[in-house]
Every structure is written in structure tokens, then in C-alpha cells.
Amino acid sequence: MLIYFSVRMGKHVHIKSFGCQMNKLDTALVRSALDKSGFTFTEKVEQADVVLINTCSVREHAEQRVLSHLGHLKHIKENRPDMVVGVIGCMAQRLGDKLLEHDAVDLVCGPAQIPQIADLVAGALQDGQGKLAVTERIRQKPPEEQTQALEKFESAYGTLALYRESRICNLQFRIFSPGQAFVRVMRGCNNFCSYCVVPFVRGPEVCRPPAAIIEQIRKLADTGVKQVTLLGQTVNSYKYKSGERTYCLADVLEMASDIDGIEWLRFVTSYPSREFFDPMLQVMAGSPKVCNYLHLPAQTGSDKILRAMNRNYTAGEYLELLEKARTTVPDIAIAGDFIVGFPAETEEDFQATVDLVKRARYKNCFIFKYSPRPGTGADKKLEDNIPAEVKRKRNTELLAVQEKVSNELSQRFLGKQVRVLVEGLSKKPHLDSAESRGQPQLVGRTATDYIVVFNGPQSLAGQFAKVKIARTSPLTLFGELT
Ligand code: SAM
Ligand code: SF4
């Protein structure tokens, strides 16, 4: 709205983002939309007129971190009552008007309402009144106007976000590494795994039209993007019916592979289902651009717990999918997710998980302690009866099992040359001064998602480089530019 334009000009926004890649993408879109509307950005909360927090609800811990951040902002607001604090994302949708009752919060905006963000912020700055924009009936198919508004927002800012980021932010505050972008192919999720809050905060699955996805990737390629990661909660079940034809993920990957300038294509996260699994592997095997990497969460190795989690496969079926993946794409790297301490998980159930992790030979695993989420099936029907200490012990044990596998897999790279896409400066110092030879320490990833640390000029960020591996740790390869 034009009347708000003068309110926006020169106002400084600080955005803090929690959570997964979906949230990172939403943060980049929001930042880009606010930039277009005349706001400017600051990395310092103390200088901000507006603070936005993009939130995650997947585990209680993630929500606790946001609440403690809001506590800190409440203190700042005591001296600066005009500062506008907004909560956006999953927690905004989950808690809605309850969040507006928090002393620090002026604005609450769910993931489906982000196209309204500039007007909501400007409105709150103008009249000092609380603003609430969330979906009322989150489990119903979203109205067509909402889907269209999100599509318009995504198409416009999905491409611009990258350019604006490079203009707005220091490298360390950027969401996308140079030369890389995320492109959402679907929103929401229909699976209702019994532990998971996602369907309750992101709503039902809606797949984006392939033409819009491809157009966005083409525009990104025109701006110099080399790697695109396609995002979806169950990205491999992407399907879009257009006339007589139904497009699946393999079709999107094939079409995206034809785009000049795009060199690597990734997709996360996959669901262990046979549907569309073969075509996805075929395109990975056949296209040099589709990275040989699969993130395929198993969650547990116990069939009893899988049933209680409402995951529609057994451990045996899951291992068959891995086998198929490795036969079709021999050098594929696979990552997993596990939840330990799900209600009624016995030692025997846990040992089934340990066994699965040993057999799956993941490149790496994300291991989480079960966290009951209000409103989910597990929270309503099952008691969170595994003591915190047992959850912690199982988490540590599983990490140790995976670390051994990761170490063995990493060591296979010793003495080999790998091609990496350079992300930029490495955040942690890994190399000693003799190894670094006075050059900055860079980090990049292989097509199979291995993290590689080496020294080289910072100008390599966003470029491909070849590195000879001299040393390995479970999760990182170290080497020299060749
Ligand atoms: N859509 C993806 C999938 O199905 O694998 C990812 C969903 S979730 C954002 C990422 C991971 O968080 C899940 O794979 C699961 O391991 C973990 N997770 C989800 N809900 C959880 C809960 N209530 N407690 C602990 N971990 C949870
Ligand atoms: Fe959550 Fe399951 Fe959907 Fe993944 S597939 S987002 S774990 S409900």
C-alpha cells in the first residue's frame, strides 16, 4: 500500500532465522520483499526499528530458543517502545494470537502469509497496533487465492532474493552461498508422521507448477547460479497434473538439467517410498548435473516404532530402497535422520536402529531426541515415557556408531582429487598455520555433499575447484587446491 511507503523508508530491519532450508528460503524471500518495499537492513539488533524472527516448531528446544530471544527483545523494547518485533514462520502459525500476548511481540505472520509481510510491518510501524496473519483452518486445502499469492511472491522474490542478498549482506550473513540457490517445488506435507508438527504449521501438500519452477531456475542461471537445491518436505513425491500429463520429480530434474549454466542439481528431503523412486534414481544415474546424493530419513530401525510413527515402510523395505539406490547409482552418498526415545522405544527397538545405521552406511546422520509436539498424533495418544537420560544415552551411542561409519567412508578419499563448489570462508578454523600458508581457509562441497576444507583465494567463492585430499575426519575432508 502506497500510504505506508513513507513509513518504510529508512527503517532498519534485523532478521533472525531458525530452522530448516525451507525457513532459510522464506527468510531470503522476506528480506528481498522488504528491500523492494524501501526498508534497509542491519545486522545489529540494537540499531533495528524492526526485528523479525523466522521460527521453527519441529522440536520444543527450537521454540525455547525463540522464546528466550523474545525475552531479550522485551528488555530492549523497555527503552525503545517504538521498535516493532515480529514472529514469522512455523511458531507464528502454531501459536497465533497467543504470541501476540507476549510483551515483546507486535506482529505474527504464518508461513502462508509472508506475501503480506511488507504491509504488515509498515502497518505495525504506523499505528502501533498488533498484527496477526495466520491460516485459520490449516488442515484444509488452501484457498486458490492464497496459493496464487504465494506463487507470485515466490516467483518474483525467489530470483531476486539472491541478487538482493549480495547487495544487502556481508558474506557471513548471507543465506545462500554465492552461486547457489534454493527453489521450492512443493509446500506443506500430507504425511502426518505421528511425531511431526509440519502438517499442522505448513498445511497440506501443494506442488508448484513445473513451468514456474523451471522459469525460476532459468532466471537464477541467468544471474550466475550454478547449483540449485530443490526443496520439499517429501520432495520425491512431487507430482503435478497438467492436462493428460503428470509430472514427477524426475521430470523436473530432467527439464532443469537442460538449462545452460546450471551445473549441479540437488533435492531434499526424500521420503522412503517406492513411488517415483526408480525414475528419480534413473535421472540421477543418467544426468551428470543431478548430484549423487540422497537424504532419506529412516527415523528408526524398529518396525514397531515405524508403525507407531505412521511411517509407511518397514526397516527391510527401507534397506531395499538403499540397495536399489546403490545398484543404480554406485557412488551415491546417503544421509539419514533418526529420532531416539520415541514413546515405548525399548532397548531392543533401539538396537534395531543401531543395526540399521550399521547396515545403511550413511555418509552422515542427523539424530534427534524425541520431542513431543502439541497437537500431533503421538502427543495425543502416547506418553513421552523414555527418560531424558535414556534419550541422551541412545543419542550418544547412535552418534558414535555413525561416526565410525562416516570415518571409514571419508578415509576412502585420501589421496584422491575431488571437485567442489566453493561456498566461501570456512567458519571454523580447521587448518594449522603451516597448512594454511597464509591464505584464507575456504569450504566447499562435493557433488555427494562431502564438506571439503582447503586454502585458496576468497575469489573462488561460487566457483568450482579441484582439491586433493590429504587428511580426513568423520565429517570433513581436508586438502590442497590442485
Ligand atoms: N520432511 C522431512 C522428512 O520427512 O524427513 C523432514 C522433516 S523435519 C523438519 C526434520 C527432521 O526432524 C525429521 O526427519 C525428524 O528426524 C526430526 N523431527 C521431526 N519431528 C520431531 C520431533 N517431534 N522430535 C524429534 N525430532 C523430530
Ligand atoms: Fe513431518 Fe513426516 Fe511430513 Fe516429514 S514426511 S514433514 S516428518 S509429517
CSV table of N, CA, C and O and ligand atoms in Angstrom, one decimal, residues 188-199 233-234 269 271 297 299 309-311 339, ligand 2:
chain,number,residue,atom,x,y,z
A,188,GLY,N,4.1,-27.6,2.3
A,188,GLY,CA,3.3,-28.4,3.1
A,188,GLY,C,3.6,-29.9,3.1
A,188,GLY,O,4.6,-30.3,2.5
A,189,CYS,N,2.8,-30.7,3.7
A,189,CYS,CA,3.0,-32.2,3.8
A,189,CYS,C,1.7,-32.8,4.1
A,189,CYS,O,0.9,-32.3,5.0
A,190,ASN,N,1.5,-34.0,3.5
A,190,ASN,CA,0.2,-34.8,3.8
A,190,ASN,C,0.5,-36.0,4.6
A,190,ASN,O,-0.4,-36.8,4.8
A,191,ASN,N,1.7,-36.2,5.1
A,191,ASN,CA,2.1,-37.5,5.6
A,191,ASN,C,1.6,-37.7,7.1
A,191,ASN,O,1.4,-38.9,7.5
A,192,PHE,N,1.6,-36.7,7.9
A,192,PHE,CA,1.2,-36.9,9.3
A,192,PHE,C,1.9,-38.0,10.0
A,192,PHE,O,1.3,-38.9,10.6
A,193,CYS,N,3.3,-37.9,9.9
A,193,CYS,CA,4.1,-38.8,10.8
A,193,CYS,C,3.6,-38.4,12.2
A,193,CYS,O,3.5,-37.2,12.5
A,194,SER,N,3.5,-39.4,13.1
A,194,SER,CA,2.8,-39.1,14.3
A,194,SER,C,3.5,-38.1,15.2
A,194,SER,O,2.9,-37.5,16.1
A,195,TYR,N,4.8,-38.0,15.1
A,195,TYR,CA,5.6,-37.1,15.9
A,195,TYR,C,5.7,-35.7,15.4
A,195,TYR,O,6.2,-34.8,16.1
A,196,CYS,N,5.2,-35.4,14.1
A,196,CYS,CA,5.7,-34.2,13.4
A,196,CYS,C,4.6,-33.1,13.3
A,196,CYS,O,3.5,-33.3,13.0
A,197,VAL,N,5.1,-31.9,13.6
A,197,VAL,CA,4.2,-30.7,13.6
A,197,VAL,C,4.1,-30.1,12.2
A,197,VAL,O,3.2,-29.3,12.0
A,198,VAL,N,4.9,-30.5,11.3
A,198,VAL,CA,4.9,-29.8,10.0
A,198,VAL,C,3.6,-29.7,9.3
A,198,VAL,O,3.2,-28.6,8.9
A,199,PRO,N,2.8,-30.8,9.2
A,199,PRO,CA,1.5,-30.6,8.5
A,199,PRO,C,0.6,-29.7,9.2
A,199,PRO,O,-0.4,-29.1,8.6
A,233,GLN,N,9.1,-31.1,1.6
A,233,GLN,CA,9.2,-32.0,2.8
A,233,GLN,C,9.3,-33.4,2.4
A,233,GLN,O,10.0,-34.2,3.1
A,234,THR,N,8.7,-33.8,1.3
A,234,THR,CA,8.8,-35.2,0.7
A,234,THR,C,9.0,-35.0,-0.8
A,234,THR,O,8.2,-35.3,-1.6
A,269,THR,N,13.9,-33.0,1.1
A,269,THR,CA,14.3,-34.2,1.7
A,269,THR,C,13.4,-35.3,1.1
A,269,THR,O,12.2,-35.1,0.8
A,271,TYR,N,11.3,-39.0,0.9
A,271,TYR,CA,10.6,-39.9,1.8
A,271,TYR,C,10.8,-41.4,1.3
A,271,TYR,O,10.7,-41.6,0.1
A,297,PRO,N,15.5,-39.9,5.3
A,297,PRO,CA,15.4,-40.3,6.7
A,297,PRO,C,14.7,-41.6,6.9
A,297,PRO,O,13.6,-41.8,6.3
A,299,GLN,N,14.3,-42.6,10.4
A,299,GLN,CA,13.7,-42.3,11.7
A,299,GLN,C,13.9,-43.3,12.8
A,299,GLN,O,14.3,-43.0,13.9
A,309,MET,N,5.0,-44.5,14.5
A,309,MET,CA,5.4,-43.2,13.9
A,309,MET,C,4.5,-42.8,12.7
A,309,MET,O,4.6,-41.8,12.1
A,310,ASN,N,3.7,-43.8,12.2
A,310,ASN,CA,2.9,-43.7,11.0
A,310,ASN,C,3.8,-43.5,9.8
A,310,ASN,O,3.5,-42.7,8.9
A,311,ARG,N,5.0,-44.1,9.8
A,311,ARG,CA,5.8,-44.1,8.6
A,311,ARG,C,5.4,-45.4,7.8
A,311,ARG,O,5.3,-46.5,8.4
A,339,ILE,N,15.2,-40.5,15.0
A,339,ILE,CA,14.6,-40.0,16.3
A,339,ILE,C,14.8,-41.1,17.3
A,339,ILE,O,14.4,-42.2,17.1
B,2,SF4,FE1,6.9,-34.3,9.0
B,2,SF4,FE2,6.6,-36.8,8.1
B,2,SF4,FE3,5.9,-34.7,6.6
B,2,SF4,FE4,8.5,-35.2,7.0
B,2,SF4,S1,7.1,-36.6,5.9
B,2,SF4,S2,7.4,-33.2,7.2
B,2,SF4,S3,8.5,-36.0,9.1
B,2,SF4,S4,5.0,-35.3,8.5
